[in-house]
């Protein structure tokens, strides 16, 4: 290190790191491994069950259900990006990871998060057409348009995630090799970087503000018009169904955006908050959608729920089938 105390004078940068998440819970780590493993398995199983239901049932091969299945597939990818390394960190206090592995994890974290946002926009467009222009729904929401929306979602997610990773890869990490986080988040990596990081910080903040502001403006406009149109539906049953479906989407939107907002505020404003609390908020932000989304869509969406109940109940017992067939024959033999 030079006389001025600047560690960058030798152009030194760590190429491997130690993830140290939740340092205040060191004594509780062995006890948390089992419940966290159960949480991870539950997230995978719940999301996979809804995806299997949508894929297996031809009646659910419609744009809304396909988009739900895609969203839940992204939830599985997001959880798998975070949870295995997080669990490894509860087994070993210092969890080693290379710079390449760290950047790869960071890419998939932000790619899946952005893909969540983009799929929510696509779902808002689907509901807008279905409720505001019901007679043209089948003509507008074609498989071609669905493919275009999916391609746009992937491209837009890559367009934000790749620059963040490339910019981070060019930074020098010479302060320490210890990342006080359970995963390689952008802000966590920048906290151990050296040199002038003004551009990095401003770019990260600008990308988040532009993305979130633009998306929330579109979502707010779309669902305002959707709810207005739903209240104008003359049929009470159709109106209730439209509002119920939109309610499910709005619950998912609130879950994702509010958890993300709370994390950003704590990281950038509340400097006195302990590292464990910051990491807990990050864990909620990254894992809560994967845990709640299959419950919201699996329970609140009637068509999906009915098919899931059939899958879980399984085949009827032979005795039950015989009794049912006897009852049917008896009903047929009754006069007029």
GROMACS .gro file of C-alpha atoms in nm:
model
  336
    1UNK     CA    1   0.000   0.000   0.000
    2UNK     CA    2   0.125   0.346  -0.084
    3UNK     CA    3   0.202   0.631   0.155
    4UNK     CA    4  -0.136   0.788   0.094
    5UNK     CA    5  -0.307   0.466   0.203
    6UNK     CA    6  -0.453   0.404  -0.140
    7UNK     CA    7  -0.467   0.027  -0.199
    8UNK     CA    8  -0.517   0.078  -0.572
    9UNK     CA    9  -0.161   0.209  -0.620
   10UNK     CA   10  -0.038  -0.145  -0.695
   11UNK     CA   11  -0.332  -0.215  -0.924
   12UNK     CA   12  -0.422  -0.510  -0.701
   13UNK     CA   13  -0.765  -0.676  -0.716
   14UNK     CA   14  -0.898  -0.988  -0.543
   15UNK     CA   15  -1.010  -1.267  -0.775
   16UNK     CA   16  -1.184  -1.476  -0.510
   17UNK     CA   17  -1.407  -1.380  -0.218
   18UNK     CA   18  -1.567  -1.507   0.100
   19UNK     CA   19  -1.942  -1.458   0.136
   20UNK     CA   20  -2.026  -1.393   0.501
   21UNK     CA   21  -2.401  -1.353   0.532
   22UNK     CA   22  -2.577  -1.307   0.867
   23UNK     CA   23  -2.261  -1.278   1.083
   24UNK     CA   24  -2.474  -1.218   1.393
   25UNK     CA   25  -2.644  -1.557   1.361
   26UNK     CA   26  -2.330  -1.768   1.386
   27UNK     CA   27  -2.461  -1.978   1.678
   28UNK     CA   28  -2.796  -2.037   1.507
   29UNK     CA   29  -2.660  -2.145   1.170
   30UNK     CA   30  -2.691  -2.523   1.220
   31UNK     CA   31  -3.052  -2.482   1.332
   32UNK     CA   32  -3.146  -2.274   1.027
   33UNK     CA   33  -3.018  -2.518   0.763
   34UNK     CA   34  -3.317  -2.754   0.783
   35UNK     CA   35  -3.597  -2.492   0.766
   36UNK     CA   36  -3.420  -2.305   0.484
   37UNK     CA   37  -3.376  -2.630   0.292
   38UNK     CA   38  -3.746  -2.703   0.343
   39UNK     CA   39  -3.828  -2.352   0.217
   40UNK     CA   40  -3.620  -2.405  -0.096
   41UNK     CA   41  -3.776  -2.746  -0.170
   42UNK     CA   42  -4.124  -2.600  -0.108
   43UNK     CA   43  -4.059  -2.312  -0.349
   44UNK     CA   44  -3.944  -2.552  -0.622
   45UNK     CA   45  -4.230  -2.797  -0.562
   46UNK     CA   46  -4.508  -2.534  -0.545
   47UNK     CA   47  -4.396  -2.350  -0.857
   48UNK     CA   48  -4.336  -2.675  -1.046
   49UNK     CA   49  -4.683  -2.803  -0.953
   50UNK     CA   50  -4.857  -2.498  -1.101
   51UNK     CA   51  -4.633  -2.508  -1.411
   52UNK     CA   52  -4.709  -2.879  -1.460
   53UNK     CA   53  -5.081  -2.808  -1.423
   54UNK     CA   54  -5.074  -2.537  -1.692
   55UNK     CA   55  -4.867  -2.753  -1.930
   56UNK     CA   56  -5.071  -3.070  -1.878
   57UNK     CA   57  -5.419  -2.918  -1.911
   58UNK     CA   58  -5.512  -2.813  -2.265
   59UNK     CA   59  -5.787  -2.587  -2.132
   60UNK     CA   60  -5.514  -2.375  -1.967
   61UNK     CA   61  -5.318  -2.323  -2.289
   62UNK     CA   62  -5.422  -1.958  -2.301
   63UNK     CA   63  -5.201  -1.646  -2.285
   64UNK     CA   64  -5.283  -1.559  -1.923
   65UNK     CA   65  -5.198  -1.905  -1.790
   66UNK     CA   66  -4.890  -1.938  -2.011
   67UNK     CA   67  -4.759  -1.608  -1.872
   68UNK     CA   68  -4.827  -1.728  -1.518
   69UNK     CA   69  -4.630  -2.046  -1.590
   70UNK     CA   70  -4.341  -1.842  -1.731
   71UNK     CA   71  -4.341  -1.617  -1.424
   72UNK     CA   72  -4.326  -1.919  -1.193
   73UNK     CA   73  -4.046  -2.073  -1.402
   74UNK     CA   74  -3.850  -1.752  -1.347
   75UNK     CA   75  -3.922  -1.787  -0.973
   76UNK     CA   76  -3.759  -2.132  -0.977
   77UNK     CA   77  -3.452  -1.992  -1.157
   78UNK     CA   78  -3.427  -1.699  -0.915
   79UNK     CA   79  -3.448  -1.922  -0.607
   80UNK     CA   80  -3.195  -2.166  -0.751
   81UNK     CA   81  -2.956  -1.878  -0.819
   82UNK     CA   82  -2.963  -1.771  -0.454
   83UNK     CA   83  -3.060  -2.058  -0.222
   84UNK     CA   84  -2.789  -2.326  -0.280
   85UNK     CA   85  -2.505  -2.079  -0.217
   86UNK     CA   86  -2.698  -1.931   0.075
   87UNK     CA   87  -2.740  -2.276   0.231
   88UNK     CA   88  -2.371  -2.345   0.178
   89UNK     CA   89  -2.300  -2.028   0.371
   90UNK     CA   90  -2.494  -2.162   0.670
   91UNK     CA   91  -2.280  -2.475   0.666
   92UNK     CA   92  -1.950  -2.283   0.639
   93UNK     CA   93  -1.917  -1.945   0.808
   94UNK     CA   94  -1.695  -1.817   0.526
   95UNK     CA   95  -1.840  -1.927   0.192
   96UNK     CA   96  -1.575  -1.909  -0.088
   97UNK     CA   97  -1.667  -1.792  -0.437
   98UNK     CA   98  -1.458  -1.685  -0.736
   99UNK     CA   99  -1.495  -1.352  -0.913
  100UNK     CA  100  -1.635  -1.529  -1.220
  101UNK     CA  101  -1.883  -1.721  -1.004
  102UNK     CA  102  -1.981  -1.401  -0.826
  103UNK     CA  103  -2.043  -1.214  -1.152
  104UNK     CA  104  -2.239  -1.509  -1.290
  105UNK     CA  105  -2.461  -1.517  -0.982
  106UNK     CA  106  -2.510  -1.141  -0.999
  107UNK     CA  107  -2.612  -1.165  -1.364
  108UNK     CA  108  -2.879  -1.427  -1.297
  109UNK     CA  109  -3.009  -1.241  -0.992
  110UNK     CA  110  -3.077  -0.923  -1.188
  111UNK     CA  111  -3.177  -1.101  -1.508
  112UNK     CA  112  -3.450  -1.297  -1.327
  113UNK     CA  113  -3.564  -0.993  -1.128
  114UNK     CA  114  -3.598  -0.786  -1.443
  115UNK     CA  115  -3.770  -1.075  -1.620
  116UNK     CA  116  -4.025  -1.074  -1.335
  117UNK     CA  117  -4.096  -0.706  -1.400
  118UNK     CA  118  -4.129  -0.756  -1.775
  119UNK     CA  119  -4.362  -1.055  -1.745
  120UNK     CA  120  -4.584  -0.854  -1.511
  121UNK     CA  121  -4.608  -0.591  -1.786
  122UNK     CA  122  -4.705  -0.860  -2.037
  123UNK     CA  123  -4.971  -0.991  -1.799
  124UNK     CA  124  -5.108  -0.639  -1.756
  125UNK     CA  125  -5.136  -0.607  -2.135
  126UNK     CA  126  -5.314  -0.943  -2.153
  127UNK     CA  127  -5.570  -0.840  -1.890
  128UNK     CA  128  -5.615  -0.498  -2.052
  129UNK     CA  129  -5.709  -0.657  -2.385
  130UNK     CA  130  -5.927  -0.924  -2.219
  131UNK     CA  131  -6.133  -0.676  -2.015
  132UNK     CA  132  -6.123  -0.356  -2.218
  133UNK     CA  133  -6.150  -0.522  -2.562
  134UNK     CA  134  -6.306  -0.866  -2.496
  135UNK     CA  135  -6.447  -0.912  -2.847
  136UNK     CA  136  -6.103  -0.869  -3.003
  137UNK     CA  137  -5.911  -1.071  -2.744
  138UNK     CA  138  -5.865  -1.388  -2.951
  139UNK     CA  139  -5.765  -1.183  -3.256
  140UNK     CA  140  -5.512  -0.970  -3.067
  141UNK     CA  141  -5.362  -1.207  -2.810
  142UNK     CA  142  -5.224  -1.463  -3.052
  143UNK     CA  143  -4.934  -1.703  -3.000
  144UNK     CA  144  -4.729  -1.474  -3.226
  145UNK     CA  145  -4.787  -1.174  -2.999
  146UNK     CA  146  -4.714  -1.390  -2.695
  147UNK     CA  147  -4.382  -1.489  -2.853
  148UNK     CA  148  -4.300  -1.125  -2.926
  149UNK     CA  149  -4.374  -1.022  -2.566
  150UNK     CA  150  -4.155  -1.303  -2.434
  151UNK     CA  151  -3.870  -1.205  -2.668
  152UNK     CA  152  -3.905  -0.841  -2.563
  153UNK     CA  153  -3.897  -0.941  -2.196
  154UNK     CA  154  -3.578  -1.143  -2.244
  155UNK     CA  155  -3.409  -0.871  -2.451
  156UNK     CA  156  -3.497  -0.593  -2.208
  157UNK     CA  157  -3.377  -0.798  -1.911
  158UNK     CA  158  -3.045  -0.869  -2.085
  159UNK     CA  159  -3.014  -0.501  -2.180
  160UNK     CA  160  -3.007  -0.402  -1.812
  161UNK     CA  161  -2.835  -0.700  -1.648
  162UNK     CA  162  -2.540  -0.727  -1.892
  163UNK     CA  163  -2.417  -0.364  -1.855
  164UNK     CA  164  -2.430  -0.394  -1.474
  165UNK     CA  165  -2.219  -0.711  -1.481
  166UNK     CA  166  -1.971  -0.574  -1.737
  167UNK     CA  167  -1.925  -0.253  -1.540
  168UNK     CA  168  -1.878  -0.446  -1.216
  169UNK     CA  169  -1.622  -0.677  -1.380
  170UNK     CA  170  -1.405  -0.374  -1.464
  171UNK     CA  171  -1.389  -0.259  -1.102
  172UNK     CA  172  -1.095  -0.332  -0.873
  173UNK     CA  173  -1.176  -0.517  -0.551
  174UNK     CA  174  -0.885  -0.431  -0.323
  175UNK     CA  175  -1.045  -0.326   0.007
  176UNK     CA  176  -1.112  -0.678   0.130
  177UNK     CA  177  -1.199  -1.024   0.003
  178UNK     CA  178  -1.490  -1.057   0.246
  179UNK     CA  179  -1.837  -0.978   0.111
  180UNK     CA  180  -2.069  -0.924   0.405
  181UNK     CA  181  -2.366  -1.068   0.223
  182UNK     CA  182  -2.505  -1.412   0.145
  183UNK     CA  183  -2.506  -1.345  -0.229
  184UNK     CA  184  -2.325  -1.133  -0.488
  185UNK     CA  185  -2.552  -0.833  -0.517
  186UNK     CA  186  -2.441  -0.523  -0.706
  187UNK     CA  187  -2.425  -0.297  -0.401
  188UNK     CA  188  -2.247  -0.564  -0.193
  189UNK     CA  189  -1.973  -0.597  -0.454
  190UNK     CA  190  -1.932  -0.221  -0.493
  191UNK     CA  191  -1.887  -0.191  -0.115
  192UNK     CA  192  -1.548  -0.370  -0.141
  193UNK     CA  193  -1.436  -0.200  -0.464
  194UNK     CA  194  -1.170   0.070  -0.483
  195UNK     CA  195  -1.131   0.388  -0.683
  196UNK     CA  196  -1.393   0.631  -0.805
  197UNK     CA  197  -1.726   0.448  -0.811
  198UNK     CA  198  -1.945   0.750  -0.877
  199UNK     CA  199  -2.037   0.635  -1.227
  200UNK     CA  200  -2.112   0.281  -1.107
  201UNK     CA  201  -2.338   0.405  -0.830
  202UNK     CA  202  -2.518   0.653  -1.052
  203UNK     CA  203  -2.566   0.400  -1.331
  204UNK     CA  204  -2.705   0.137  -1.094
  205UNK     CA  205  -2.941   0.388  -0.934
  206UNK     CA  206  -3.045   0.534  -1.271
  207UNK     CA  207  -3.120   0.191  -1.419
  208UNK     CA  208  -3.332   0.095  -1.121
  209UNK     CA  209  -3.519   0.428  -1.114
  210UNK     CA  210  -3.586   0.431  -1.489
  211UNK     CA  211  -3.692   0.066  -1.498
  212UNK     CA  212  -3.912   0.078  -1.189
  213UNK     CA  213  -4.062   0.420  -1.269
  214UNK     CA  214  -4.141   0.325  -1.629
  215UNK     CA  215  -4.286  -0.011  -1.532
  216UNK     CA  216  -4.496   0.126  -1.245
  217UNK     CA  217  -4.632   0.402  -1.469
  218UNK     CA  218  -4.741   0.146  -1.730
  219UNK     CA  219  -4.880  -0.093  -1.469
  220UNK     CA  220  -5.066   0.187  -1.292
  221UNK     CA  221  -5.217   0.318  -1.616
  222UNK     CA  222  -5.314  -0.030  -1.736
  223UNK     CA  223  -5.480  -0.149  -1.415
  224UNK     CA  224  -5.657   0.184  -1.362
  225UNK     CA  225  -5.823   0.142  -1.701
  226UNK     CA  226  -5.882  -0.228  -1.637
  227UNK     CA  227  -6.059  -0.166  -1.305
  228UNK     CA  228  -6.261   0.119  -1.458
  229UNK     CA  229  -6.370  -0.107  -1.745
  230UNK     CA  230  -6.446  -0.395  -1.503
  231UNK     CA  231  -6.688  -0.181  -1.301
  232UNK     CA  232  -6.873  -0.098  -1.622
  233UNK     CA  233  -6.944  -0.466  -1.696
  234UNK     CA  234  -7.319  -0.519  -1.660
  235UNK     CA  235  -7.300  -0.883  -1.551
  236UNK     CA  236  -7.222  -0.909  -1.181
  237UNK     CA  237  -7.053  -1.249  -1.219
  238UNK     CA  238  -6.828  -1.135  -1.503
  239UNK     CA  239  -6.740  -0.817  -1.315
  240UNK     CA  240  -6.647  -1.011  -1.000
  241UNK     CA  241  -6.435  -1.257  -1.201
  242UNK     CA  242  -6.249  -0.974  -1.375
  243UNK     CA  243  -6.176  -0.794  -1.049
  244UNK     CA  244  -6.074  -1.120  -0.880
  245UNK     CA  245  -5.823  -1.199  -1.155
  246UNK     CA  246  -5.679  -0.847  -1.145
  247UNK     CA  247  -5.659  -0.874  -0.767
  248UNK     CA  248  -5.425  -1.173  -0.798
  249UNK     CA  249  -5.197  -0.984  -1.038
  250UNK     CA  250  -5.197  -0.675  -0.814
  251UNK     CA  251  -5.100  -0.885  -0.510
  252UNK     CA  252  -4.800  -1.022  -0.700
  253UNK     CA  253  -4.702  -0.673  -0.818
  254UNK     CA  254  -4.720  -0.532  -0.465
  255UNK     CA  255  -4.515  -0.823  -0.328
  256UNK     CA  256  -4.234  -0.773  -0.578
  257UNK     CA  257  -4.217  -0.395  -0.585
  258UNK     CA  258  -4.269  -0.322  -0.214
  259UNK     CA  259  -4.005  -0.574  -0.106
  260UNK     CA  260  -3.763  -0.428  -0.362
  261UNK     CA  261  -3.839  -0.071  -0.251
  262UNK     CA  262  -3.780  -0.148   0.116
  263UNK     CA  263  -3.447  -0.314   0.035
  264UNK     CA  264  -3.328  -0.018  -0.174
  265UNK     CA  265  -3.422   0.234   0.094
  266UNK     CA  266  -3.240   0.043   0.368
  267UNK     CA  267  -2.924  -0.006   0.158
  268UNK     CA  268  -2.899   0.354   0.041
  269UNK     CA  269  -3.044   0.554   0.330
  270UNK     CA  270  -3.043   0.366   0.660
  271UNK     CA  271  -2.668   0.330   0.716
  272UNK     CA  272  -2.719   0.247   1.086
  273UNK     CA  273  -2.918  -0.069   1.013
  274UNK     CA  274  -2.726  -0.385   1.105
  275UNK     CA  275  -2.583  -0.612   0.837
  276UNK     CA  276  -2.811  -0.897   0.942
  277UNK     CA  277  -3.122  -0.682   0.892
  278UNK     CA  278  -3.001  -0.569   0.549
  279UNK     CA  279  -2.935  -0.929   0.449
  280UNK     CA  280  -3.275  -1.037   0.580
  281UNK     CA  281  -3.449  -0.774   0.367
  282UNK     CA  282  -3.248  -0.888   0.065
  283UNK     CA  283  -3.351  -1.249   0.132
  284UNK     CA  284  -3.717  -1.146   0.153
  285UNK     CA  285  -3.684  -0.945  -0.170
  286UNK     CA  286  -3.520  -1.233  -0.358
  287UNK     CA  287  -3.720  -1.527  -0.219
  288UNK     CA  288  -4.064  -1.395  -0.121
  289UNK     CA  289  -4.204  -1.383  -0.479
  290UNK     CA  290  -4.105  -1.745  -0.537
  291UNK     CA  291  -4.277  -1.849  -0.215
  292UNK     CA  292  -4.598  -1.646  -0.255
  293UNK     CA  293  -4.663  -1.641  -0.631
  294UNK     CA  294  -4.759  -2.010  -0.665
  295UNK     CA  295  -4.990  -1.973  -0.364
  296UNK     CA  296  -5.153  -1.661  -0.504
  297UNK     CA  297  -5.210  -1.805  -0.850
  298UNK     CA  298  -5.269  -2.163  -0.736
  299UNK     CA  299  -5.532  -2.069  -0.479
  300UNK     CA  300  -5.694  -1.756  -0.621
  301UNK     CA  301  -5.713  -1.865  -0.986
  302UNK     CA  302  -6.016  -2.097  -0.996
  303UNK     CA  303  -5.925  -2.281  -1.316
  304UNK     CA  304  -5.575  -2.363  -1.193
  305UNK     CA  305  -5.695  -2.450  -0.841
  306UNK     CA  306  -5.953  -2.700  -0.968
  307UNK     CA  307  -5.695  -2.886  -1.178
  308UNK     CA  308  -5.444  -2.887  -0.890
  309UNK     CA  309  -5.707  -3.037  -0.660
  310UNK     CA  310  -5.763  -3.316  -0.913
  311UNK     CA  311  -5.389  -3.383  -0.933
  312UNK     CA  312  -5.346  -3.387  -0.554
  313UNK     CA  313  -5.650  -3.603  -0.494
  314UNK     CA  314  -5.522  -3.852  -0.752
  315UNK     CA  315  -5.722  -4.135  -0.899
  316UNK     CA  316  -6.036  -4.241  -0.717
  317UNK     CA  317  -6.026  -4.574  -0.534
  318UNK     CA  318  -6.185  -4.872  -0.718
  319UNK     CA  319  -6.456  -4.891  -0.450
  320UNK     CA  320  -6.538  -4.524  -0.502
  321UNK     CA  321  -6.554  -4.570  -0.878
  322UNK     CA  322  -6.793  -4.871  -0.841
  323UNK     CA  323  -7.018  -4.681  -0.600
  324UNK     CA  324  -7.028  -4.380  -0.834
  325UNK     CA  325  -7.114  -4.599  -1.137
  326UNK     CA  326  -7.389  -4.775  -0.937
  327UNK     CA  327  -7.536  -4.440  -0.836
  328UNK     CA  328  -7.531  -4.324  -1.199
  329UNK     CA  329  -7.712  -4.644  -1.315
  330UNK     CA  330  -7.967  -4.604  -1.039
  331UNK     CA  331  -8.035  -4.244  -1.140
  332UNK     CA  332  -8.085  -4.352  -1.503
  333UNK     CA  333  -8.341  -4.618  -1.402
  334UNK     CA  334  -8.556  -4.364  -1.216
  335UNK     CA  335  -8.870  -4.260  -1.408
  336UNK     CA  336  -8.891  -3.921  -1.581
   0.00000   0.00000   0.00000
